[in-house]
CSV table of C-alpha atoms and ligand atoms in Angstrom, one decimal:
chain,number,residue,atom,x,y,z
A,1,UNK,CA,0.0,0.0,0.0
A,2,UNK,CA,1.2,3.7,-0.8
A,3,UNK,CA,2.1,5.5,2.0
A,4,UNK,CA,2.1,9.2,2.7
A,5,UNK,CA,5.6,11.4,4.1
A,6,UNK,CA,6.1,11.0,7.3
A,7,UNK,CA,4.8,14.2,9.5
A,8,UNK,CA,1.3,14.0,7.6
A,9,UNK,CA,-1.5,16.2,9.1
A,10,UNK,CA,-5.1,13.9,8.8
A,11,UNK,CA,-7.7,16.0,9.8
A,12,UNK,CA,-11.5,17.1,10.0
A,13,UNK,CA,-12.9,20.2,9.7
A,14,UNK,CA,-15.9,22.5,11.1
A,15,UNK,CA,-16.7,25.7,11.0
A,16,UNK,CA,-18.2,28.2,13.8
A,17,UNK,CA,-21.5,29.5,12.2
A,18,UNK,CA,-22.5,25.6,10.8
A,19,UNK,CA,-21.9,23.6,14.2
A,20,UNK,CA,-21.7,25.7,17.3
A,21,UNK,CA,-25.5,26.8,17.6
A,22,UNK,CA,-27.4,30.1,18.3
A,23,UNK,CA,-24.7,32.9,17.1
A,24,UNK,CA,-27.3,35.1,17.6
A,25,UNK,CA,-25.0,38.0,16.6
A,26,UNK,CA,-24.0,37.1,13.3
A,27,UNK,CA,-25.3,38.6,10.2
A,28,UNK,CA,-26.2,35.3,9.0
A,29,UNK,CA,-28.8,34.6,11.9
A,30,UNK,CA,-30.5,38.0,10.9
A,31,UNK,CA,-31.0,36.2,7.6
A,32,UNK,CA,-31.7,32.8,8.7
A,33,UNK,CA,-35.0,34.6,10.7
A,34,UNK,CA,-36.1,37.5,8.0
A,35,UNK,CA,-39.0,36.5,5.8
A,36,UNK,CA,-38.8,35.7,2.7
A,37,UNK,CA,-35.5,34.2,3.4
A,38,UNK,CA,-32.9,32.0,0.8
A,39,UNK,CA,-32.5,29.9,3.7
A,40,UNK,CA,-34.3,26.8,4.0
A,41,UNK,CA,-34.2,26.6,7.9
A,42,UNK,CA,-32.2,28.8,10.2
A,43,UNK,CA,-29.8,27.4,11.8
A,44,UNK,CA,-31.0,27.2,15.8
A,45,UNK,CA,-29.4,24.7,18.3
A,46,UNK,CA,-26.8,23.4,14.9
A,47,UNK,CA,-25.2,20.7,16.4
A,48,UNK,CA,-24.5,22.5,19.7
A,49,UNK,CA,-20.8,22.4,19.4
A,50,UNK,CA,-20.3,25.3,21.4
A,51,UNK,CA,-21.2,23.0,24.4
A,52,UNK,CA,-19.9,19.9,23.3
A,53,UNK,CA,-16.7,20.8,21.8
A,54,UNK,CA,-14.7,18.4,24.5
A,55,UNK,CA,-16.6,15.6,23.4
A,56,UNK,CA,-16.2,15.9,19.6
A,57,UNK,CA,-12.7,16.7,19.7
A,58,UNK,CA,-12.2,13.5,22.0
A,59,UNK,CA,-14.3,12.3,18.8
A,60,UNK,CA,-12.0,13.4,16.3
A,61,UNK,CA,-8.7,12.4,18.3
A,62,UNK,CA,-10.3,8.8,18.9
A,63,UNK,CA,-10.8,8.0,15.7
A,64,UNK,CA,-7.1,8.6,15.0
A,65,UNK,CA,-7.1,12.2,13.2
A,66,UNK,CA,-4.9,14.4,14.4
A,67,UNK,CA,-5.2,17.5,13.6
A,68,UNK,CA,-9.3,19.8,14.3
A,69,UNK,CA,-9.7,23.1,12.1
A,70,UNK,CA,-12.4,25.5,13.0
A,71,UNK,CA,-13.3,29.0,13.2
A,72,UNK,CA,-13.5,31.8,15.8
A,73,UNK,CA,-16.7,33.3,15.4
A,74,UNK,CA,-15.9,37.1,14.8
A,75,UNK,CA,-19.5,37.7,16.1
A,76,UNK,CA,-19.0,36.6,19.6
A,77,UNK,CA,-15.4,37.5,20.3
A,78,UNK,CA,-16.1,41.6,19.0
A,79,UNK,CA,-20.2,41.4,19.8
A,80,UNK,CA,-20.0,45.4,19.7
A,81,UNK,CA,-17.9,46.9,17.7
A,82,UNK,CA,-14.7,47.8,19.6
A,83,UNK,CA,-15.9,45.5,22.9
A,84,UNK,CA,-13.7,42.6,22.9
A,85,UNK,CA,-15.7,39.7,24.8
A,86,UNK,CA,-13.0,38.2,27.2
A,87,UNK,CA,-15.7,34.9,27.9
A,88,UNK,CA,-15.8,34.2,24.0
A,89,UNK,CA,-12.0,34.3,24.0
A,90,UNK,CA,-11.9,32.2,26.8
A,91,UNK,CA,-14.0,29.6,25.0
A,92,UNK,CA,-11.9,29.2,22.3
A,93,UNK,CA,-9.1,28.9,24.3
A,94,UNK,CA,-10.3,25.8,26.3
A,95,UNK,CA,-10.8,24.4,22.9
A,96,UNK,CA,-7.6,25.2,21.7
A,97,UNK,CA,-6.5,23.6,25.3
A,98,UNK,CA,-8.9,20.4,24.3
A,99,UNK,CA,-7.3,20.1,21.1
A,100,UNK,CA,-3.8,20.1,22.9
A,101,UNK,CA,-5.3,17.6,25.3
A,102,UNK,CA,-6.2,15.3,22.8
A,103,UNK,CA,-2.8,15.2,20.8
A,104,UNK,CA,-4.5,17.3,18.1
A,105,UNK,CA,-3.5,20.0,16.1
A,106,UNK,CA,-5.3,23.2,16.0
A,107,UNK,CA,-5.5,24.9,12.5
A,108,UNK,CA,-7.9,27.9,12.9
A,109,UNK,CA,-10.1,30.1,10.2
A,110,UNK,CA,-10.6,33.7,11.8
A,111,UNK,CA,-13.4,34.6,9.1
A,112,UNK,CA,-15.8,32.0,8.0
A,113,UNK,CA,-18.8,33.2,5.9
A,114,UNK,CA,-20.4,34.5,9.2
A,115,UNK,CA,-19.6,38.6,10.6
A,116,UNK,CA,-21.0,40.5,13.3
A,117,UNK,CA,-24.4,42.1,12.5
A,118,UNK,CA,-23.3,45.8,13.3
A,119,UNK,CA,-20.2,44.9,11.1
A,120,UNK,CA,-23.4,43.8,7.9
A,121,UNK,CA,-25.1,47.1,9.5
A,122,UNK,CA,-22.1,49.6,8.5
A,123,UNK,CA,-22.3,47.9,5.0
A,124,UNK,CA,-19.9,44.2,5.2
A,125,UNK,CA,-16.6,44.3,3.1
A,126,UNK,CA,-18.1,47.1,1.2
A,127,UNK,CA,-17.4,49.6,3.8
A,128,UNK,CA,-14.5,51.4,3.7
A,129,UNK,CA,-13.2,50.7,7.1
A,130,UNK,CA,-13.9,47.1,6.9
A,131,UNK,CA,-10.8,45.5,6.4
A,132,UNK,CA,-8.9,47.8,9.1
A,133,UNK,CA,-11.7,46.1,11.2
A,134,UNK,CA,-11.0,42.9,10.6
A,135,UNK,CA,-7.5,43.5,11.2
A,136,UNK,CA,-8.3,44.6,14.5
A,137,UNK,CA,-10.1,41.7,15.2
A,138,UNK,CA,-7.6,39.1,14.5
A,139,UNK,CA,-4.8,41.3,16.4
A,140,UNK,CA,-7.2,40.9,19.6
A,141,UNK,CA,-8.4,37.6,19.1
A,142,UNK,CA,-4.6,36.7,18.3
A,143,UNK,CA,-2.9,38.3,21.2
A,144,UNK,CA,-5.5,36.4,23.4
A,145,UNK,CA,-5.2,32.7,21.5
A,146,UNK,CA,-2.0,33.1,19.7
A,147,UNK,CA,0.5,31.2,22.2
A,148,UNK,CA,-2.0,27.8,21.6
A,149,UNK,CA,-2.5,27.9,17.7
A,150,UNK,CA,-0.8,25.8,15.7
A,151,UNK,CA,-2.1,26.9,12.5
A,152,UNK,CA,-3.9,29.7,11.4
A,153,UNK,CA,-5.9,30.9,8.3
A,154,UNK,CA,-7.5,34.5,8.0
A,155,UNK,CA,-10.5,33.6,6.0
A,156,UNK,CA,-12.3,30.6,4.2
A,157,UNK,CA,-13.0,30.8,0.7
A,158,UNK,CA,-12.5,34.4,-0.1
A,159,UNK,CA,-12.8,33.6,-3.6
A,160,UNK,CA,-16.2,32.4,-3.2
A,161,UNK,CA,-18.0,35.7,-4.0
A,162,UNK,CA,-16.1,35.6,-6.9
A,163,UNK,CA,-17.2,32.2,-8.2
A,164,UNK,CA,-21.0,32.9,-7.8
A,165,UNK,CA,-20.5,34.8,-10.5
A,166,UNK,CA,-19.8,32.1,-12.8
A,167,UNK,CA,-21.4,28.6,-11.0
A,168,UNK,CA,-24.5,27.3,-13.0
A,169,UNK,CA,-25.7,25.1,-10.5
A,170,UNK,CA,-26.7,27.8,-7.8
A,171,UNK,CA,-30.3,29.2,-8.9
A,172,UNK,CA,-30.5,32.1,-6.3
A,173,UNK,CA,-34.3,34.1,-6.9
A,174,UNK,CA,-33.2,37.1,-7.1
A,175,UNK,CA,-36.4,38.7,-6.2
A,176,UNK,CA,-36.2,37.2,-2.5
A,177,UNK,CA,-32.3,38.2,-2.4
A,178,UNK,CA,-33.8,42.0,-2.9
A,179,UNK,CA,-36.6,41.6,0.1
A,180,UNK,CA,-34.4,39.4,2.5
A,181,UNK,CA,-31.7,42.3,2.6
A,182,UNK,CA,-34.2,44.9,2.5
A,183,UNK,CA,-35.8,43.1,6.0
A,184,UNK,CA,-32.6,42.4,6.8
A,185,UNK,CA,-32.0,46.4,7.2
A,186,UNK,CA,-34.9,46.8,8.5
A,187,UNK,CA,-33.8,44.0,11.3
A,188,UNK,CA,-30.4,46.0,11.9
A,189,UNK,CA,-32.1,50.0,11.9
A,190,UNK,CA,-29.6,50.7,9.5
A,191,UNK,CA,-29.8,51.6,5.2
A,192,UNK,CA,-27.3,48.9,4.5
A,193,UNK,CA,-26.7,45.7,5.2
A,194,UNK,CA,-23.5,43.9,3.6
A,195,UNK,CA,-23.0,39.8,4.1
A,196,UNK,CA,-20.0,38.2,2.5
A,197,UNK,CA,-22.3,36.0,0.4
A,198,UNK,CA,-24.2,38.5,-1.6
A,199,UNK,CA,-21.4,41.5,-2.0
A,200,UNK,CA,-19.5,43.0,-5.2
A,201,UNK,CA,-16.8,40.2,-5.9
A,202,UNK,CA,-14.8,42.8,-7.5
A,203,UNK,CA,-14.8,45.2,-4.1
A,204,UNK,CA,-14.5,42.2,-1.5
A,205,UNK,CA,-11.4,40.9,-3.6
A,206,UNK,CA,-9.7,44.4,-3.4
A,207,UNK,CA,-10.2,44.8,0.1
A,208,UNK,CA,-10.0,41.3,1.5
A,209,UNK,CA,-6.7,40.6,0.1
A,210,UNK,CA,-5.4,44.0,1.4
A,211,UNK,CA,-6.5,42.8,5.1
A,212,UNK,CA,-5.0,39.3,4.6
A,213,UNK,CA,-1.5,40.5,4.2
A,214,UNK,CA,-2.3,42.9,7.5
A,215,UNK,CA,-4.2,40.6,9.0
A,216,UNK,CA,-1.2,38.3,8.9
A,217,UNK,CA,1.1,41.2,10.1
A,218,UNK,CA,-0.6,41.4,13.0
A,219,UNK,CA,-1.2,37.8,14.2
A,220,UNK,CA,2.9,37.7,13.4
A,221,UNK,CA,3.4,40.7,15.9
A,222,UNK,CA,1.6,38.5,18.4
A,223,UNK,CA,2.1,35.8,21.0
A,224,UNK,CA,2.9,32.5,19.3
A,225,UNK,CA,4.4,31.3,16.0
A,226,UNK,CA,2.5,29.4,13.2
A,227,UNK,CA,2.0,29.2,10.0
A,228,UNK,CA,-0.4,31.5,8.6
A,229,UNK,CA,-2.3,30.8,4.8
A,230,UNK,CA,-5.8,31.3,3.2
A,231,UNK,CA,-7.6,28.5,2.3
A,232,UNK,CA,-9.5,29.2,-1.2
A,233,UNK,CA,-12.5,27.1,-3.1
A,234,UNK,CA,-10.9,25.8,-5.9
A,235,UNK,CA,-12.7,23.5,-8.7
A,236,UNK,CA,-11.1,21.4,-11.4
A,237,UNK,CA,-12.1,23.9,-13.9
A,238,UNK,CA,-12.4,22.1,-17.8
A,239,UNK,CA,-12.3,23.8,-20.8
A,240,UNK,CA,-15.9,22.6,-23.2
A,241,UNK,CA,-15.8,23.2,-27.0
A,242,UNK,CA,-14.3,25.9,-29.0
A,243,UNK,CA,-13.7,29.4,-27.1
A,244,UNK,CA,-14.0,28.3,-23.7
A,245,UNK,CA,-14.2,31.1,-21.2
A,246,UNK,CA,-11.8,28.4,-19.1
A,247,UNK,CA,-8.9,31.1,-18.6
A,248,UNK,CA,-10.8,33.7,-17.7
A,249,UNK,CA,-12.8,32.9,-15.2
A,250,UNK,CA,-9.8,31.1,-13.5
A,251,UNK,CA,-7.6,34.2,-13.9
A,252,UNK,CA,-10.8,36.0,-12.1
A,253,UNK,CA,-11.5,33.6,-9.3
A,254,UNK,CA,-8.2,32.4,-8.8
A,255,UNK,CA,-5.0,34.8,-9.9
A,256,UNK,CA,-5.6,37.7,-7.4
A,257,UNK,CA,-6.3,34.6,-4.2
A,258,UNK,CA,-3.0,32.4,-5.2
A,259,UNK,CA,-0.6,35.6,-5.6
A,260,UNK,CA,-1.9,36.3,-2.1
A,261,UNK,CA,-1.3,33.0,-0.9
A,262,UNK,CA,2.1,32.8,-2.4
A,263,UNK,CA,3.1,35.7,-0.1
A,264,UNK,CA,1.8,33.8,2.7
A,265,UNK,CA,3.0,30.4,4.7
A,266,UNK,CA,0.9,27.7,3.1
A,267,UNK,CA,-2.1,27.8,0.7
A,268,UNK,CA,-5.2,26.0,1.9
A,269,UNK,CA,-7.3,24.0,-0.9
A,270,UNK,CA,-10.9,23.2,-0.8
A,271,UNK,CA,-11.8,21.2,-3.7
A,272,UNK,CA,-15.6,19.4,-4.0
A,273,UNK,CA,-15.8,19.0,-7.8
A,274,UNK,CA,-15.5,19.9,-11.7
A,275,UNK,CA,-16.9,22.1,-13.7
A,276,UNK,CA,-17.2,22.5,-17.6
A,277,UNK,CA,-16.6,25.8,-18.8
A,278,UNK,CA,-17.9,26.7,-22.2
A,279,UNK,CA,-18.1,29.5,-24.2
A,280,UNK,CA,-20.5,31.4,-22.3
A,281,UNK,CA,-19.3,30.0,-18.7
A,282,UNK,CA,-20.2,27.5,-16.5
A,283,UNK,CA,-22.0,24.4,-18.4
A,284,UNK,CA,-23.2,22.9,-15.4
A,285,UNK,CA,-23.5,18.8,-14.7
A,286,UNK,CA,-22.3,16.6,-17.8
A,287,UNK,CA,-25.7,14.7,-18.2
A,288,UNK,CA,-25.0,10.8,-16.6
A,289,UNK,CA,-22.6,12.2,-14.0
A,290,UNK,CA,-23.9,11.3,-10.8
A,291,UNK,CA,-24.9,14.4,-8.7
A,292,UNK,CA,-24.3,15.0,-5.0
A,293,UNK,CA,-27.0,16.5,-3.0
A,294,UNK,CA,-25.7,20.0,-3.6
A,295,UNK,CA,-25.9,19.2,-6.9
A,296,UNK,CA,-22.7,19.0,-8.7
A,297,UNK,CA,-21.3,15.9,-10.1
A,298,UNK,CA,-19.9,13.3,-7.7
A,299,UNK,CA,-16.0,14.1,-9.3
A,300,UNK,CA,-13.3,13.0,-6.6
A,301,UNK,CA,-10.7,13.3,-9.4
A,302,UNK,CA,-11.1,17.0,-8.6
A,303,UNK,CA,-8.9,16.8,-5.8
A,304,UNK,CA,-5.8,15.9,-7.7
A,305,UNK,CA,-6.4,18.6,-10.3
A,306,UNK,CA,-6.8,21.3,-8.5
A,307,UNK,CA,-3.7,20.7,-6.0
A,308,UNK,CA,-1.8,20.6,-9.6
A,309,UNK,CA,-3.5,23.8,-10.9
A,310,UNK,CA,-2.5,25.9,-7.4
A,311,UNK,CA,0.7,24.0,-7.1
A,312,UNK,CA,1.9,25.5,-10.6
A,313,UNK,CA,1.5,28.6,-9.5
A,314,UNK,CA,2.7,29.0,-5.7
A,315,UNK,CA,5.3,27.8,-4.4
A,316,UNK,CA,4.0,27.1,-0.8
A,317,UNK,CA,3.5,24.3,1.4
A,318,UNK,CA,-0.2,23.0,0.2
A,319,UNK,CA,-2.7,21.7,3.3
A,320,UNK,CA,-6.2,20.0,2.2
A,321,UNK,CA,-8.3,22.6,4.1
A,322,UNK,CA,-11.7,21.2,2.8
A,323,UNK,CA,-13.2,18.2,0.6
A,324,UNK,CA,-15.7,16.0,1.3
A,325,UNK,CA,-19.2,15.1,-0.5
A,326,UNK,CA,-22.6,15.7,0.6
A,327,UNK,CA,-24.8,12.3,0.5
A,328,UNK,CA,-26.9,10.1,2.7
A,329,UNK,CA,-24.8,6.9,1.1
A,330,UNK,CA,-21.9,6.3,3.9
A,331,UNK,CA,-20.3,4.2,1.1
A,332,UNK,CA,-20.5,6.9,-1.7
A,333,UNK,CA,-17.9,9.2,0.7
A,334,UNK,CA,-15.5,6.3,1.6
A,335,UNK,CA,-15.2,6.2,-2.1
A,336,UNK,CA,-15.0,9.6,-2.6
A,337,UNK,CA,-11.8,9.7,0.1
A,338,UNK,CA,-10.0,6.9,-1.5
A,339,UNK,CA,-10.3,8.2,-4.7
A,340,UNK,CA,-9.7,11.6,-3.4
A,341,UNK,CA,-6.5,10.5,-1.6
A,342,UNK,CA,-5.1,8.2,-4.5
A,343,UNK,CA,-5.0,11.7,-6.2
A,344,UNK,CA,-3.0,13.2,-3.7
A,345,UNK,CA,-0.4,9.7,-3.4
A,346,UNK,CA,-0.1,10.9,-7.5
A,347,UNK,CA,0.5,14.1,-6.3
A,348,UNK,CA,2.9,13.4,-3.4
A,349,UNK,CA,4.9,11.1,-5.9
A,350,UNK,CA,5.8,14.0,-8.0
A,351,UNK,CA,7.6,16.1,-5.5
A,352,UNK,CA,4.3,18.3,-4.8
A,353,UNK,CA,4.6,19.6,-1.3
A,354,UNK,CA,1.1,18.6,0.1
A,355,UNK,CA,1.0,18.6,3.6
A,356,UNK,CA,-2.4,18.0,5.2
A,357,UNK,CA,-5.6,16.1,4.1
A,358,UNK,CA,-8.3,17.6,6.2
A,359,UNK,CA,-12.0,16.5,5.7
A,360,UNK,CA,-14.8,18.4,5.5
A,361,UNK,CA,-16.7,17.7,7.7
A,362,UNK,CA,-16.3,16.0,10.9
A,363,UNK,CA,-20.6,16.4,11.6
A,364,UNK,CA,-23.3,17.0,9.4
A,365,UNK,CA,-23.9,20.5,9.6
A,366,UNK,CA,-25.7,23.2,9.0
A,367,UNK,CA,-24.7,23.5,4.8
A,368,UNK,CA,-26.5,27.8,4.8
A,369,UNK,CA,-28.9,28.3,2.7
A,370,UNK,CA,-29.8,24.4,2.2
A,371,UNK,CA,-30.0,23.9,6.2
A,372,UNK,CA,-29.7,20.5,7.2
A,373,UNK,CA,-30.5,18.2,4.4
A,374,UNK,CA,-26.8,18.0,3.0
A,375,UNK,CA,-24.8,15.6,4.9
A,376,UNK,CA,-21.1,16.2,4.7
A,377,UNK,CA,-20.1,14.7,7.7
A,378,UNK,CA,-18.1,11.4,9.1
A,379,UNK,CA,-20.1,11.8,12.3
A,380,UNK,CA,-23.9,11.7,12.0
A,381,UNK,CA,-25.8,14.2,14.5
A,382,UNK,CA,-29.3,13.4,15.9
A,383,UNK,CA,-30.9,17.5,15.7
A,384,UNK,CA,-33.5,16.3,18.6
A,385,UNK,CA,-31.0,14.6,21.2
A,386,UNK,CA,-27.8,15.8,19.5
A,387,UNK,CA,-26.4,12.4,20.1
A,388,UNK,CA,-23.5,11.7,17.6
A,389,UNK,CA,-23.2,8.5,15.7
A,390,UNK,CA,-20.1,7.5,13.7
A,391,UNK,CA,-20.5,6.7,10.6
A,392,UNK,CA,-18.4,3.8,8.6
A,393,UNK,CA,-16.5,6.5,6.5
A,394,UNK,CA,-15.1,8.2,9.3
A,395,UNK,CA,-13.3,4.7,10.7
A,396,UNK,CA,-12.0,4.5,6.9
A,397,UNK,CA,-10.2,8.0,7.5
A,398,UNK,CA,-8.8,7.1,11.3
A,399,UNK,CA,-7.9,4.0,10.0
A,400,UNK,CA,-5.4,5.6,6.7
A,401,UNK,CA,-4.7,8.2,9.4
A,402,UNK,CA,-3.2,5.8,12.0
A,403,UNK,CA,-1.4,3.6,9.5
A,404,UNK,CA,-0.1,7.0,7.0
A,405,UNK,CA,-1.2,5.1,3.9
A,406,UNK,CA,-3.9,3.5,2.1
A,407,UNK,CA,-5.8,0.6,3.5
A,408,UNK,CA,-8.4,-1.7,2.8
A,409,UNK,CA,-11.8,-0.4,3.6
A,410,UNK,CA,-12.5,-4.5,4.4
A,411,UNK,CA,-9.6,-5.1,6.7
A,412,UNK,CA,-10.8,-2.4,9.6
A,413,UNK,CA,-14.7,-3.9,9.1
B,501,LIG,C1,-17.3,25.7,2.9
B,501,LIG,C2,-18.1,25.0,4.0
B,501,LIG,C3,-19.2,24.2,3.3
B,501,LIG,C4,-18.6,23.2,2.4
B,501,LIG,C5,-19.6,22.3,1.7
B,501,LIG,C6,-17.1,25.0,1.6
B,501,LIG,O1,-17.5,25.9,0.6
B,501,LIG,O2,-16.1,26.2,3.4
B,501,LIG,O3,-18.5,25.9,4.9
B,501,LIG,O4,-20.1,23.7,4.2
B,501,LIG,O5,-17.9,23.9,1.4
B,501,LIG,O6,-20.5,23.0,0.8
């Protein structure tokens, strides 16, 4: 069996907004709760992580992964703007202390999706002022967590913004985007209301990438010392037929996001699937491809692709931030790891410096705007009774994770 190098990071991902439950502060759960809403069920309880944290990262560390990334929720640690809350910092420090505990390695997102309300009240990204407060942010929340992070990314998926403007498979009415922000104001008392989700991909880029490379300035000025990347949404992108728009959407969602990266310590990938790009952009499915339930085509080949396509173009150590497929069929996501995985053996046997193979997700979440249906994760979550329930998939990944290599999904049955 192939084996993978040495110091290999195995791990599982979450992020605040999807698992902790009742971030009450956050723009998103203004949206969740205005009518009509894109959401299809707010998000509540989630999977009440912010409770249970010990227990799932004693999940995670039993299973035999070894390293837990998450996110700080902006929206609790700076609940006002300018008030620093010193209980929410001391949260995620006892989970930074559990992860330690448990032998596992903390890789933390500062920004993911989810912002304070007041910060979608003054406008989001859009405002002028917005990155220097995000900058701010991560200097407090650093200075106060820095000496127990291992790693550390300042945002998930900047990009993302970006790729809406191109991915045929998302069918937002746009209609109910126009009421749901104007309730949304109406929620906050203010004229504006800016989420990362629905703002100009063009501004966001421009100012998000300025407040990376401060961002990262200041967490370096801090206590501690740890690698610090950004971890973008990157698809195995195809060119389809004769003038393929191919180039330039990648040069759109991607050029601007892997300079950045190849400025910083590592480059995070999150890869979930293909696309086809044709002359007019995004194709969508290839008929006969089998679809996940998010819609896209089941396409674990993407993996390997895309770590070539960023790997091409920056030099940096490469971590697996995200990937993972959404489906009720256990079996479906063993086969999407191994083949996933065999991509990155390819990958590794080439000299590419991949680092880190970190699933998404260790529980089934709360996937936005689809609510609850998708399940992404390796650890099944009961919404009444919140009991967890390991799921065969999730014994596949301890089990490459304890021996560093490939195994037989039969042998650890
Ligand atoms: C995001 C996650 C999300 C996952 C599955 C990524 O785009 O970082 O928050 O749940 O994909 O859709």
């Amino acid at each position: 069996m192939k084996s993978f190098p040495p110091s290999f990071v195995w791990g599982a991902a979450t992020a605040a907004h999807q698992v902790e439950g009742n971030n009450v502060n956050s723009d998103l759960w203004v949206l969740e709760h205005c009518r009509p809403t894109l959401f299809q069920e707010p998000s509540l309880d989630a999977c009440d992580h912010y409770h249970r944290f010990q227990d799932d990262i004693r999940l995670l560390a039993g299973l035999g992964l070894n390293c837990y990334r998450f996110s700080i929720e902006w929206a609790r640690i700076e609940p006002e703007p300018g008030h620093f809350s010193t209980s929410a910092l001391d949260h995620y420090r006892r989970v930074l202390a559990a992860c330690h505990e448990n032998g596992v390695t903390p890789m933390v997102t500062f920004y993911h999706f989810s912002s304070p309300r007041w910060f979608a009240a003054m406008g989001g990204w859009e405002h002028k002022q917005a990155g220097d407060l995000f900058v701010r942010y991560c200097e407090r929340a650093g200075r106060a967590l820095g000496d127990l992070i291992s790693f550390a990314s300042t945002y998930n998926e900047p990009n993302l913004p970006m790729l809406f403007r191109w991915i045929a498979h998302i069918d937002v009415p746009f209609t109910t985007v126009l009421l749901m922000g104007r309730k949304a104001q109406q929620a906050v008392g203010s004229k504006k209301f800016g989420c990362f989700f629905l703002g100009d991909a063009y501004v966001l880029q421009e100012r998000m990438i300025a407040a990376h490379h401060n961002a990262v300035s200041a967490l370096k000025s801090g206590p501690g010392s740890y690698p610090i990347g950004v971890n973008l949404a990157i698809q195995d992108e195809q060119p389809c037929g004769p003038n393929s728009q191919r180039d330039k959407k990648c040069a759109e969602c991607y050029d601007g996001w892997l300079a950045a990266a190849a400025r910083s310590d590592f480059l995070g990938i999150q890869a979930y699937t293909r696309c086809r790009v044709g002359k007019k952009g995004d194709l969508g499915p290839e008929p006969g491809i089998p679809l996940t339930q998010m819609g896209y085509e089941f396409w674990p080949e993407a993996l390997e692709a895309c770590i070539r396509y960023a790997a091409a173009r920056v030099a940096k150590p490469i971590y697996i931030t995200e990937s993972g497929v959404a489906t009720d069929d256990d079996a479906q996501r063993v086969e999407y790891i191994r083949r996933s995985l065999e991509g990155v053996l390819d990958c590794l046997d080439q000299g590419i410096d991949v680092r880190g193979y970190i699933h998404w997700s260790l529980l089934d979440n709360f996937e936005w705007i689809y609510g609850y249906r998708p399940k992404f994760g390796l650890i099944a979550v009961d919404r009444a009774t919140q009991q967890r329930t390991i799921k065969p998939s999730a014994r596949y990944l301890g089990e490459l994770a304890r021996q560093n290599q490939m195994v037989d999904l039969a042998a650890i049955r």
